[in-house]
């Protein structure tokens, strides 16, 4: 959500809509509720006109989130839009569909089904909530064990890579868990399992591995992590578990890389989260978390309520939520089946390959993403001395494309990349059109004089940076890496100044 600050200029007005003025003559207050009602046609037109300035979701290549579904599924979602999912007694069929989804996903991840171990899971509003719930389960289970041993339980920590999504940082801060991050390095942009296990101590509640890094789409080596952590647990007597954040890759690996061992086939993997609204192919607002067994979800985290008609167990951070996304997930699972998901994911990977080859053909970029992973293309400029990836990102917007540019986390901050996420609705024709527009942008930027000081955006040019370094007694000739770091730092500062408080 966006953190919004109350605006003291309450007297501002929304500019009158051309069409709505047929119904309304008075201007509409921007930050105060209007005194009087207006015709429904006018309210619709005012909002519709403002929304025209939003970007096109289909051209938003920054997002992993699904932007297209079949009309039949849209109809099911609209029919259920007034159902509150939490009212299980009133809507038992919706609850049953959620249970079926959990079972299908658990089976997809090779969850044990038997008398000793039986997987459990819940639907969430996304992977962020799923990760919060999984993290709470790990923390509570660790605390219970420490209490039973008479040991301190006030300093829990968790080991992750520096490439984790921000929801992990939120969990650590909100629930007071120290986040121990394995730093990255140039050319290796995922968590190193060896370094991760070295950071594990008796206070570690879990090690989090990512199946599909947000930065490059790469799958982390969960199997090696399991082997190394198993050995350390034997040596120390600890039982540090693994959580797999499969938000992006959880609906890709089972269909395209079935022999890749990353899930419950590995004994230390105790819980897995996945985003249904990413490659689960559902509109934004649904995620899933599955635990290996009931023993991995402490009972005291589960609440029981009866004021909606019957005893209902619940383990969520929120309460009320819509049923539409749950129903849509079930639709996709039975509509597509294993074969359908496999075909879609393979097609996405093929389109990513075409895009990658087209970008490489320009001779200007180095692709840093891997062939095995989430279907995306992350690429960096080979030479950033004349212009940067941030300028390319900005120039692509004139064609309607939203292609993010960003810097890598510690210790690879000097590397800046562009990233294109290939979703189901990003076909070959769009890939070819994007390649042509990238070439056009590069050609245009090449025609500009180099080392320009962009005063309007407060961006310091490389030439000025070098000159200032010389005046200070430094060498006039900087290394290529130092120049790249300087340019990236200035652009990063510029981008930070344009943010509006999104969290």
Coordinates of C-alpha atoms in Angstrom, one line a residue:
X1 CA 0.0 0.0 0.0
X2 CA 1.0 3.6 -0.3
X3 CA 1.5 5.6 2.9
X4 CA -0.6 8.7 2.4
X5 CA -0.1 12.0 4.2
X6 CA -3.2 14.2 4.9
X7 CA -3.0 17.2 2.7
X8 CA -3.6 20.6 4.5
X9 CA -4.8 22.2 1.2
X10 CA -8.3 20.8 1.6
X11 CA -9.7 23.4 -0.7
X12 CA -8.2 21.9 -3.8
X13 CA -10.6 20.6 -6.5
X14 CA -10.5 17.7 -9.0
X15 CA -10.6 19.2 -12.4
X16 CA -14.0 19.0 -13.9
X17 CA -14.4 16.1 -16.4
X18 CA -15.5 17.1 -19.9
X19 CA -18.2 14.4 -20.0
X20 CA -19.2 14.6 -16.3
X21 CA -19.9 18.3 -16.7
X22 CA -23.1 17.3 -18.5
X23 CA -24.4 16.1 -15.1
X24 CA -22.3 18.2 -12.6
X25 CA -21.5 21.9 -12.8
X26 CA -19.8 22.3 -9.4
X27 CA -16.1 21.3 -9.1
X28 CA -15.4 18.1 -7.0
X29 CA -13.3 18.6 -3.8
X30 CA -10.0 16.7 -4.0
X31 CA -9.4 15.9 -0.3
X32 CA -12.8 16.4 1.3
X33 CA -16.0 14.4 0.9
X34 CA -18.4 16.5 -1.3
X35 CA -21.4 17.9 0.5
X36 CA -24.0 16.6 -1.9
X37 CA -24.5 13.5 -4.0
X38 CA -23.9 13.3 -7.7
X39 CA -25.5 11.1 -10.5
X40 CA -23.9 7.7 -10.8
X41 CA -23.0 8.4 -14.4
X42 CA -21.0 11.5 -13.3
X43 CA -19.2 9.6 -10.6
X44 CA -18.2 6.9 -13.0
X45 CA -17.0 9.3 -15.7
X46 CA -14.9 11.4 -13.3
X47 CA -13.1 8.3 -12.0
X48 CA -12.8 6.8 -15.4
X49 CA -11.2 9.9 -16.9
X50 CA -8.6 10.1 -14.1
X51 CA -7.7 6.4 -14.5
X52 CA -6.9 6.9 -18.2
X53 CA -3.6 8.3 -17.0
X54 CA -2.6 5.1 -15.4
X55 CA -0.1 2.9 -17.2
X56 CA -1.2 -0.1 -19.3
X57 CA -1.0 -3.2 -17.1
X58 CA -0.1 -5.4 -20.1
X59 CA 3.0 -3.2 -20.8
X60 CA 4.1 -3.1 -17.1
X61 CA 7.1 -5.4 -17.5
X62 CA 8.2 -4.6 -13.9
X63 CA 5.5 -6.8 -12.3
X64 CA 5.3 -10.5 -11.9
X65 CA 1.6 -10.2 -11.2
X66 CA -1.0 -11.6 -13.6
X67 CA -2.7 -9.0 -15.8
X68 CA -5.0 -11.2 -17.9
X69 CA -7.4 -14.0 -17.2
X70 CA -10.1 -15.7 -19.3
X71 CA -13.5 -14.1 -19.5
X72 CA -15.2 -17.1 -17.9
X73 CA -12.9 -16.7 -14.8
X74 CA -13.7 -13.0 -14.7
X75 CA -17.4 -13.9 -14.5
X76 CA -16.8 -16.3 -11.6
X77 CA -14.8 -13.6 -9.8
X78 CA -17.5 -11.0 -10.3
X79 CA -20.2 -13.4 -9.1
X80 CA -18.2 -14.0 -5.8
X81 CA -17.1 -10.4 -5.3
X82 CA -19.6 -9.9 -2.4
X83 CA -18.6 -13.1 -0.5
X84 CA -16.5 -12.6 2.6
X85 CA -14.1 -15.6 2.6
X86 CA -13.7 -15.7 6.3
X87 CA -17.4 -16.6 6.8
X88 CA -16.8 -20.3 6.3
X89 CA -20.1 -21.4 7.7
X90 CA -22.1 -19.2 5.3
X91 CA -19.9 -20.1 2.3
X92 CA -18.9 -23.7 2.9
X93 CA -18.3 -24.4 -0.8
X94 CA -15.8 -21.6 -1.1
X95 CA -14.0 -23.0 1.9
X96 CA -14.0 -26.4 0.2
X97 CA -12.4 -24.9 -2.9
X98 CA -9.7 -23.4 -0.8
X99 CA -9.0 -26.8 0.8
X100 CA -8.8 -28.4 -2.6
X101 CA -6.3 -25.7 -3.7
X102 CA -4.1 -26.4 -0.7
X103 CA -4.2 -30.1 -1.3
X104 CA -3.3 -29.7 -5.0
X105 CA -0.4 -27.3 -4.2
X106 CA 0.8 -29.6 -1.4
X107 CA 0.8 -32.6 -3.8
X108 CA 2.6 -30.5 -6.4
X109 CA 5.4 -29.9 -3.9
X110 CA 5.6 -33.5 -2.8
X111 CA 4.3 -32.9 0.6
X112 CA 4.1 -36.1 2.8
X113 CA 0.7 -37.6 3.2
X114 CA 0.4 -40.2 5.8
X115 CA -0.2 -41.1 9.5
X116 CA 3.1 -39.6 10.7
X117 CA 3.2 -36.4 8.5
X118 CA 0.2 -34.7 6.9
X119 CA 0.7 -31.3 5.3
X120 CA -1.4 -28.3 6.2
X121 CA -1.8 -24.9 4.6
X122 CA -3.8 -21.8 4.2
X123 CA -4.7 -19.2 1.5
X124 CA -3.4 -15.7 2.0
X125 CA -3.7 -12.3 0.3
X126 CA -0.2 -12.8 -1.2
X127 CA 3.2 -14.2 -0.5
X128 CA 3.9 -11.3 1.9
X129 CA 1.3 -12.6 4.4
X130 CA 2.3 -16.2 3.7
X131 CA 5.9 -15.3 4.6
X132 CA 4.8 -13.5 7.8
X133 CA 2.8 -16.6 8.9
X134 CA 5.6 -19.0 8.1
X135 CA 8.1 -16.8 9.9
X136 CA 5.8 -16.6 13.0
X137 CA 5.6 -20.4 13.0
X138 CA 9.3 -20.8 12.9
X139 CA 9.8 -18.1 15.6
X140 CA 7.2 -19.6 18.0
X141 CA 8.5 -23.2 17.5
X142 CA 12.1 -22.0 18.2
X143 CA 10.9 -20.1 21.3
X144 CA 9.0 -23.1 22.7
X145 CA 12.1 -25.3 22.3
X146 CA 14.4 -22.8 23.9
X147 CA 12.0 -22.4 26.8
X148 CA 11.8 -26.1 27.4
X149 CA 15.6 -26.2 27.5
X150 CA 15.8 -23.3 29.9
X151 CA 17.7 -21.2 27.5
X152 CA 17.3 -17.5 26.4
X153 CA 14.7 -17.0 23.7
X154 CA 14.8 -13.2 23.2
X155 CA 17.3 -12.9 20.3
X156 CA 16.0 -14.9 17.3
X157 CA 17.6 -14.5 14.0
X158 CA 17.0 -15.6 10.4
X159 CA 19.5 -16.2 7.6
X160 CA 18.7 -15.0 4.1
X161 CA 20.4 -13.7 1.0
X162 CA 20.7 -9.9 0.5
X163 CA 18.5 -10.5 -2.6
X164 CA 15.3 -11.2 -0.6
X165 CA 12.1 -9.4 -1.3
X166 CA 11.2 -6.5 1.1
X167 CA 8.5 -8.6 2.8
X168 CA 11.3 -10.5 4.6
X169 CA 12.7 -7.3 5.9
X170 CA 9.2 -6.3 7.0
X171 CA 8.8 -9.6 8.9
X172 CA 12.2 -9.2 10.6
X173 CA 11.4 -5.6 11.7
X174 CA 7.7 -6.1 12.6
X175 CA 8.3 -9.3 14.6
X176 CA 11.7 -8.4 16.1
X177 CA 13.8 -11.0 14.4
X178 CA 17.4 -10.2 13.4
X179 CA 17.9 -10.6 9.7
X180 CA 21.3 -12.0 8.8
X181 CA 21.9 -11.4 5.1
X182 CA 24.5 -13.2 3.0
X183 CA 26.0 -10.5 0.8
X184 CA 26.0 -10.8 -3.0
X185 CA 29.0 -10.3 -5.3
X186 CA 29.3 -9.3 -8.9
X187 CA 28.3 -12.2 -11.1
X188 CA 26.7 -14.1 -8.3
X189 CA 23.4 -12.5 -7.3
X190 CA 21.8 -15.2 -5.1
X191 CA 22.4 -16.5 -1.6
X192 CA 25.6 -18.6 -1.3
X193 CA 24.5 -21.8 0.6
X194 CA 28.0 -22.2 2.1
X195 CA 28.1 -18.7 3.5
X196 CA 24.5 -19.0 4.7
X197 CA 25.2 -22.1 6.7
X198 CA 28.3 -20.5 8.2
X199 CA 26.0 -17.7 9.6
X200 CA 23.6 -20.1 11.3
X201 CA 23.8 -20.3 15.1
X202 CA 21.7 -21.6 18.0
X203 CA 19.4 -18.6 17.7
X204 CA 18.6 -19.1 14.0
X205 CA 14.9 -19.9 13.6
X206 CA 15.3 -20.8 9.9
X207 CA 17.2 -20.3 6.7
X208 CA 15.1 -18.8 3.9
X209 CA 16.0 -19.8 0.3
X210 CA 14.4 -18.2 -2.8
X211 CA 13.1 -20.2 -5.7
X212 CA 13.1 -17.3 -8.2
X213 CA 15.0 -14.2 -7.1
X214 CA 13.2 -11.0 -7.7
X215 CA 16.4 -9.5 -9.1
X216 CA 17.5 -12.0 -11.7
X217 CA 14.9 -14.8 -11.6
X218 CA 17.5 -17.3 -10.6
X219 CA 16.7 -20.4 -8.4
X220 CA 18.8 -20.8 -5.3
X221 CA 20.4 -24.2 -4.6
X222 CA 18.0 -25.5 -2.0
X223 CA 19.3 -29.1 -2.3
X224 CA 22.9 -28.0 -1.5
X225 CA 21.6 -25.9 1.4
X226 CA 19.7 -28.9 2.8
X227 CA 22.9 -31.0 2.6
X228 CA 25.1 -28.5 4.3
X229 CA 22.6 -27.6 7.0
X230 CA 21.9 -31.3 7.7
X231 CA 25.6 -31.8 8.4
X232 CA 25.8 -28.7 10.6
X233 CA 22.7 -29.8 12.6
X234 CA 24.4 -33.2 13.2
X235 CA 27.6 -31.6 14.4
X236 CA 25.9 -29.1 16.7
X237 CA 22.7 -30.9 17.8
X238 CA 20.6 -28.1 16.4
X239 CA 17.6 -28.6 14.1
X240 CA 17.6 -25.5 12.1
X241 CA 15.0 -25.8 9.3
X242 CA 14.5 -24.3 5.8
X243 CA 11.7 -22.2 4.4
X244 CA 11.5 -21.9 0.6
X245 CA 10.1 -18.6 -0.7
X246 CA 8.7 -19.9 -4.0
X247 CA 6.6 -16.8 -4.6
X248 CA 7.7 -16.6 -8.3
X249 CA 9.1 -20.0 -9.0
X250 CA 6.6 -22.2 -7.2
X251 CA 4.3 -22.5 -10.3
X252 CA 7.3 -22.8 -12.7
X253 CA 9.7 -25.4 -11.3
X254 CA 7.2 -28.3 -10.9
X255 CA 6.1 -28.1 -14.6
X256 CA 9.4 -27.2 -16.4
X257 CA 12.1 -28.6 -14.0
X258 CA 10.3 -31.6 -12.4
X259 CA 13.6 -33.2 -11.4
X260 CA 14.9 -30.2 -9.5
X261 CA 14.8 -31.0 -5.8
X262 CA 13.8 -27.9 -3.9
X263 CA 10.6 -28.8 -2.1
X264 CA 9.4 -31.2 0.5
X265 CA 11.5 -33.9 -1.0
X266 CA 14.2 -32.3 1.1
X267 CA 13.8 -33.2 4.8
X268 CA 14.7 -29.8 6.2
X269 CA 12.2 -27.9 4.1
X270 CA 9.4 -27.3 6.6
X271 CA 7.3 -24.7 4.8
X272 CA 6.8 -23.2 1.3
X273 CA 5.0 -20.1 0.1
X274 CA 3.9 -19.4 -3.4
X275 CA 2.0 -16.5 -5.0
X276 CA -1.1 -17.5 -6.8
X277 CA -1.2 -14.0 -8.4
X278 CA 2.1 -14.4 -10.1
X279 CA 2.7 -17.5 -12.2
X280 CA -0.3 -19.1 -10.5
X281 CA -2.1 -17.0 -13.1
X282 CA -4.6 -15.2 -10.9
X283 CA -5.2 -11.5 -10.5
X284 CA -3.5 -9.8 -7.6
X285 CA -4.6 -10.8 -4.1
X286 CA -3.9 -14.5 -3.5
X287 CA -1.0 -16.5 -2.1
X288 CA -0.5 -19.8 -0.4
X289 CA 1.7 -21.3 2.4
X290 CA 2.0 -25.0 3.1
X291 CA 3.7 -26.7 6.1
X292 CA 5.2 -30.1 5.9
X293 CA 3.1 -31.3 8.9
X294 CA 0.8 -30.1 11.7
X295 CA 3.8 -30.2 14.0
X296 CA 5.5 -27.4 12.0
X297 CA 2.6 -25.1 12.8
X298 CA 2.3 -24.5 16.5
X299 CA -1.3 -24.8 17.8
X300 CA -1.2 -21.6 19.9
X301 CA -0.9 -19.6 16.7
X302 CA -4.3 -20.9 15.4
X303 CA -7.4 -19.1 16.7
X304 CA -10.9 -20.6 16.9
X305 CA -13.9 -18.4 16.5
X306 CA -17.6 -19.3 16.6
X307 CA -19.5 -16.0 16.2
X308 CA -20.0 -16.5 12.4
X309 CA -22.0 -19.7 13.0
X310 CA -19.7 -22.5 13.9
X311 CA -16.3 -23.3 15.3
X312 CA -13.7 -22.1 12.7
X313 CA -10.0 -22.3 13.0
X314 CA -8.1 -19.4 11.5
X315 CA -4.5 -18.5 11.0
X316 CA -4.2 -15.1 9.2
X317 CA -2.9 -11.6 9.8
X318 CA -6.1 -10.1 8.5
X319 CA -9.7 -11.2 9.0
X320 CA -12.1 -10.3 6.2
X321 CA -11.1 -10.8 2.6
X322 CA -12.8 -11.5 -0.7
X323 CA -13.4 -15.0 -2.1
X324 CA -12.9 -14.2 -5.7
X325 CA -9.2 -14.9 -5.9
X326 CA -9.6 -18.3 -4.2
X327 CA -12.3 -19.3 -6.7
X328 CA -10.1 -18.0 -9.5
X329 CA -7.1 -20.1 -8.4
X330 CA -9.3 -23.2 -8.3
X331 CA -10.6 -22.4 -11.8
X332 CA -7.0 -22.1 -13.1
X333 CA -5.9 -25.4 -11.5
X334 CA -8.8 -27.4 -12.9
X335 CA -9.0 -25.5 -16.2
X336 CA -5.4 -25.8 -17.2
X337 CA -4.3 -28.9 -15.3
X338 CA -0.7 -30.0 -15.3
X339 CA -0.4 -30.0 -19.1
X340 CA -1.9 -26.5 -19.4
X341 CA 0.5 -24.9 -16.8
X342 CA 3.4 -26.7 -18.4
X343 CA 2.6 -25.4 -21.9
X344 CA 2.2 -21.8 -20.6
X345 CA 5.4 -21.8 -18.6
X346 CA 7.4 -23.3 -21.5
X347 CA 6.0 -20.7 -23.8
X348 CA 7.0 -17.9 -21.3
X349 CA 10.5 -19.4 -21.2
X350 CA 10.7 -19.5 -25.0
X351 CA 9.6 -15.8 -25.3
X352 CA 12.2 -14.9 -22.7
X353 CA 14.8 -16.6 -24.8
X354 CA 13.8 -14.7 -27.9
X355 CA 13.9 -11.4 -25.9
X356 CA 17.3 -12.3 -24.5
X357 CA 18.8 -13.0 -27.9
X358 CA 17.3 -9.8 -29.3
X359 CA 18.9 -7.8 -26.5
X360 CA 22.2 -9.5 -26.8
X361 CA 22.2 -8.8 -30.6
X362 CA 22.5 -5.1 -29.9
X363 CA 26.0 -5.6 -28.6
X364 CA 25.3 -3.1 -25.9
X365 CA 24.1 -5.2 -23.0
X366 CA 25.3 -8.1 -20.8
X367 CA 22.5 -10.4 -19.7
X368 CA 22.9 -11.2 -16.0
X369 CA 19.8 -13.5 -15.6
X370 CA 20.1 -17.2 -16.0
X371 CA 18.5 -19.6 -18.4
X372 CA 17.1 -21.8 -15.6
X373 CA 14.7 -19.8 -13.4
X374 CA 11.8 -17.5 -13.7
X375 CA 11.2 -16.4 -17.3
X376 CA 12.7 -12.9 -17.2
X377 CA 15.6 -11.0 -18.7
X378 CA 17.8 -8.9 -16.5
X379 CA 20.5 -7.0 -18.4
X380 CA 23.2 -4.4 -17.7
X381 CA 25.0 -1.9 -20.0
X382 CA 28.5 -2.9 -21.0
X383 CA 29.4 0.7 -21.0
X384 CA 27.7 3.2 -18.7
X385 CA 30.1 6.1 -19.2
X386 CA 27.8 7.8 -21.8
X387 CA 24.3 7.0 -20.4
X388 CA 22.8 4.6 -17.9
X389 CA 20.1 2.0 -17.6
X390 CA 18.0 4.5 -15.7
X391 CA 17.9 6.8 -18.8
X392 CA 17.0 3.8 -21.0
X393 CA 14.2 2.9 -18.6
X394 CA 12.9 6.5 -18.6
X395 CA 13.1 6.7 -22.5
X396 CA 11.2 3.5 -22.9
X397 CA 8.2 5.0 -21.2
X398 CA 7.4 7.2 -24.2
X399 CA 6.5 4.0 -26.0
X400 CA 4.3 2.9 -23.0
X401 CA 6.8 0.3 -21.7
X402 CA 7.4 0.2 -17.9
X403 CA 10.8 -1.5 -17.6
X404 CA 12.4 -1.0 -14.2
X405 CA 16.0 -0.1 -13.6
X406 CA 17.6 -0.8 -10.3
X407 CA 20.9 -1.4 -8.5
X408 CA 21.8 -4.7 -6.9
X409 CA 21.9 -5.2 -3.1
X410 CA 25.1 -5.3 -1.0
X411 CA 27.9 -6.1 -2.0
X412 CA 27.1 -5.6 -5.6
X413 CA 25.5 -2.1 -5.5
X414 CA 27.7 -0.8 -8.3
X415 CA 25.8 -3.1 -10.8
X416 CA 22.7 -1.5 -12.3
X417 CA 20.3 -3.5 -14.5
X418 CA 17.1 -3.4 -16.4
X419 CA 14.6 -6.2 -16.0
X420 CA 11.8 -7.5 -18.1
X421 CA 9.4 -10.0 -16.6
X422 CA 7.8 -12.3 -19.2
X423 CA 4.3 -13.2 -18.3
X424 CA 1.7 -15.3 -20.1
X425 CA 0.3 -12.2 -21.9
X426 CA 3.8 -11.1 -23.2
X427 CA 3.9 -12.8 -26.6
X428 CA 6.5 -13.0 -29.2
X429 CA 5.2 -10.0 -31.1
X430 CA 5.5 -7.8 -28.0
X431 CA 9.0 -9.2 -27.4
X432 CA 10.0 -8.2 -30.9
X433 CA 8.4 -4.8 -30.6
X434 CA 10.2 -4.2 -27.3
X435 CA 13.5 -5.1 -28.8
X436 CA 13.0 -2.6 -31.6
X437 CA 12.1 0.1 -29.2
X438 CA 15.2 -0.7 -27.1
X439 CA 17.4 -0.4 -30.2
X440 CA 15.7 2.9 -31.0
X441 CA 16.3 4.3 -27.5
X442 CA 19.9 3.3 -27.6
X443 CA 20.4 4.9 -31.0
X444 CA 18.8 8.1 -29.8
X445 CA 21.0 8.2 -26.6
X446 CA 24.0 7.5 -28.7
X447 CA 23.3 10.6 -30.8
X448 CA 23.4 12.8 -27.7
X449 CA 26.6 14.5 -26.6
X450 CA 28.3 12.5 -23.8
X451 CA 28.9 13.7 -20.3
X452 CA 25.9 16.1 -20.2
X453 CA 25.0 17.6 -16.9
X454 CA 21.3 17.0 -16.4
X455 CA 20.7 19.9 -14.2
X456 CA 16.9 19.6 -14.2
X457 CA 17.1 16.2 -12.6
X458 CA 20.1 17.0 -10.4
X459 CA 22.1 14.2 -12.0
X460 CA 25.9 14.7 -11.9
X461 CA 27.7 13.7 -15.1
X462 CA 30.7 11.5 -15.2
X463 CA 32.8 14.3 -16.6
X464 CA 32.0 16.5 -13.7
X465 CA 32.6 13.7 -11.3
X466 CA 36.0 13.0 -12.7
X467 CA 36.9 16.7 -12.8
X468 CA 35.9 17.1 -9.1
X469 CA 38.1 14.1 -8.3
X470 CA 41.0 15.7 -10.0
X471 CA 40.6 19.0 -8.2
X472 CA 40.6 17.1 -4.9
X473 CA 44.0 15.6 -5.7
X474 CA 42.7 12.3 -7.0
X475 CA 43.6 10.7 -10.3
X476 CA 42.0 12.3 -13.3
X477 CA 41.5 8.9 -14.9
X478 CA 39.1 6.7 -13.1
X479 CA 38.7 3.0 -13.6
X480 CA 35.7 1.8 -15.4
X481 CA 34.2 0.3 -12.2
X482 CA 34.7 3.6 -10.3
X483 CA 32.9 5.5 -13.0
X484 CA 30.1 3.0 -13.1
X485 CA 29.7 3.2 -9.3
X486 CA 29.6 7.0 -9.4
X487 CA 27.0 7.2 -12.2
X488 CA 24.9 4.5 -10.5
X489 CA 25.1 6.3 -7.1
X490 CA 23.9 9.6 -8.6
X491 CA 21.1 7.9 -10.5
X492 CA 20.1 5.9 -7.4
X493 CA 19.9 9.2 -5.5
X494 CA 17.7 10.6 -8.2
X495 CA 15.4 7.7 -8.3
X496 CA 15.1 7.7 -4.5
X497 CA 14.0 11.3 -4.6
X498 CA 11.1 10.5 -6.9
X499 CA 9.6 7.8 -4.7
X500 CA 6.2 8.4 -3.1
X501 CA 6.2 6.2 -0.1
X502 CA 5.3 2.8 -1.6
X503 CA 5.8 -0.1 0.8

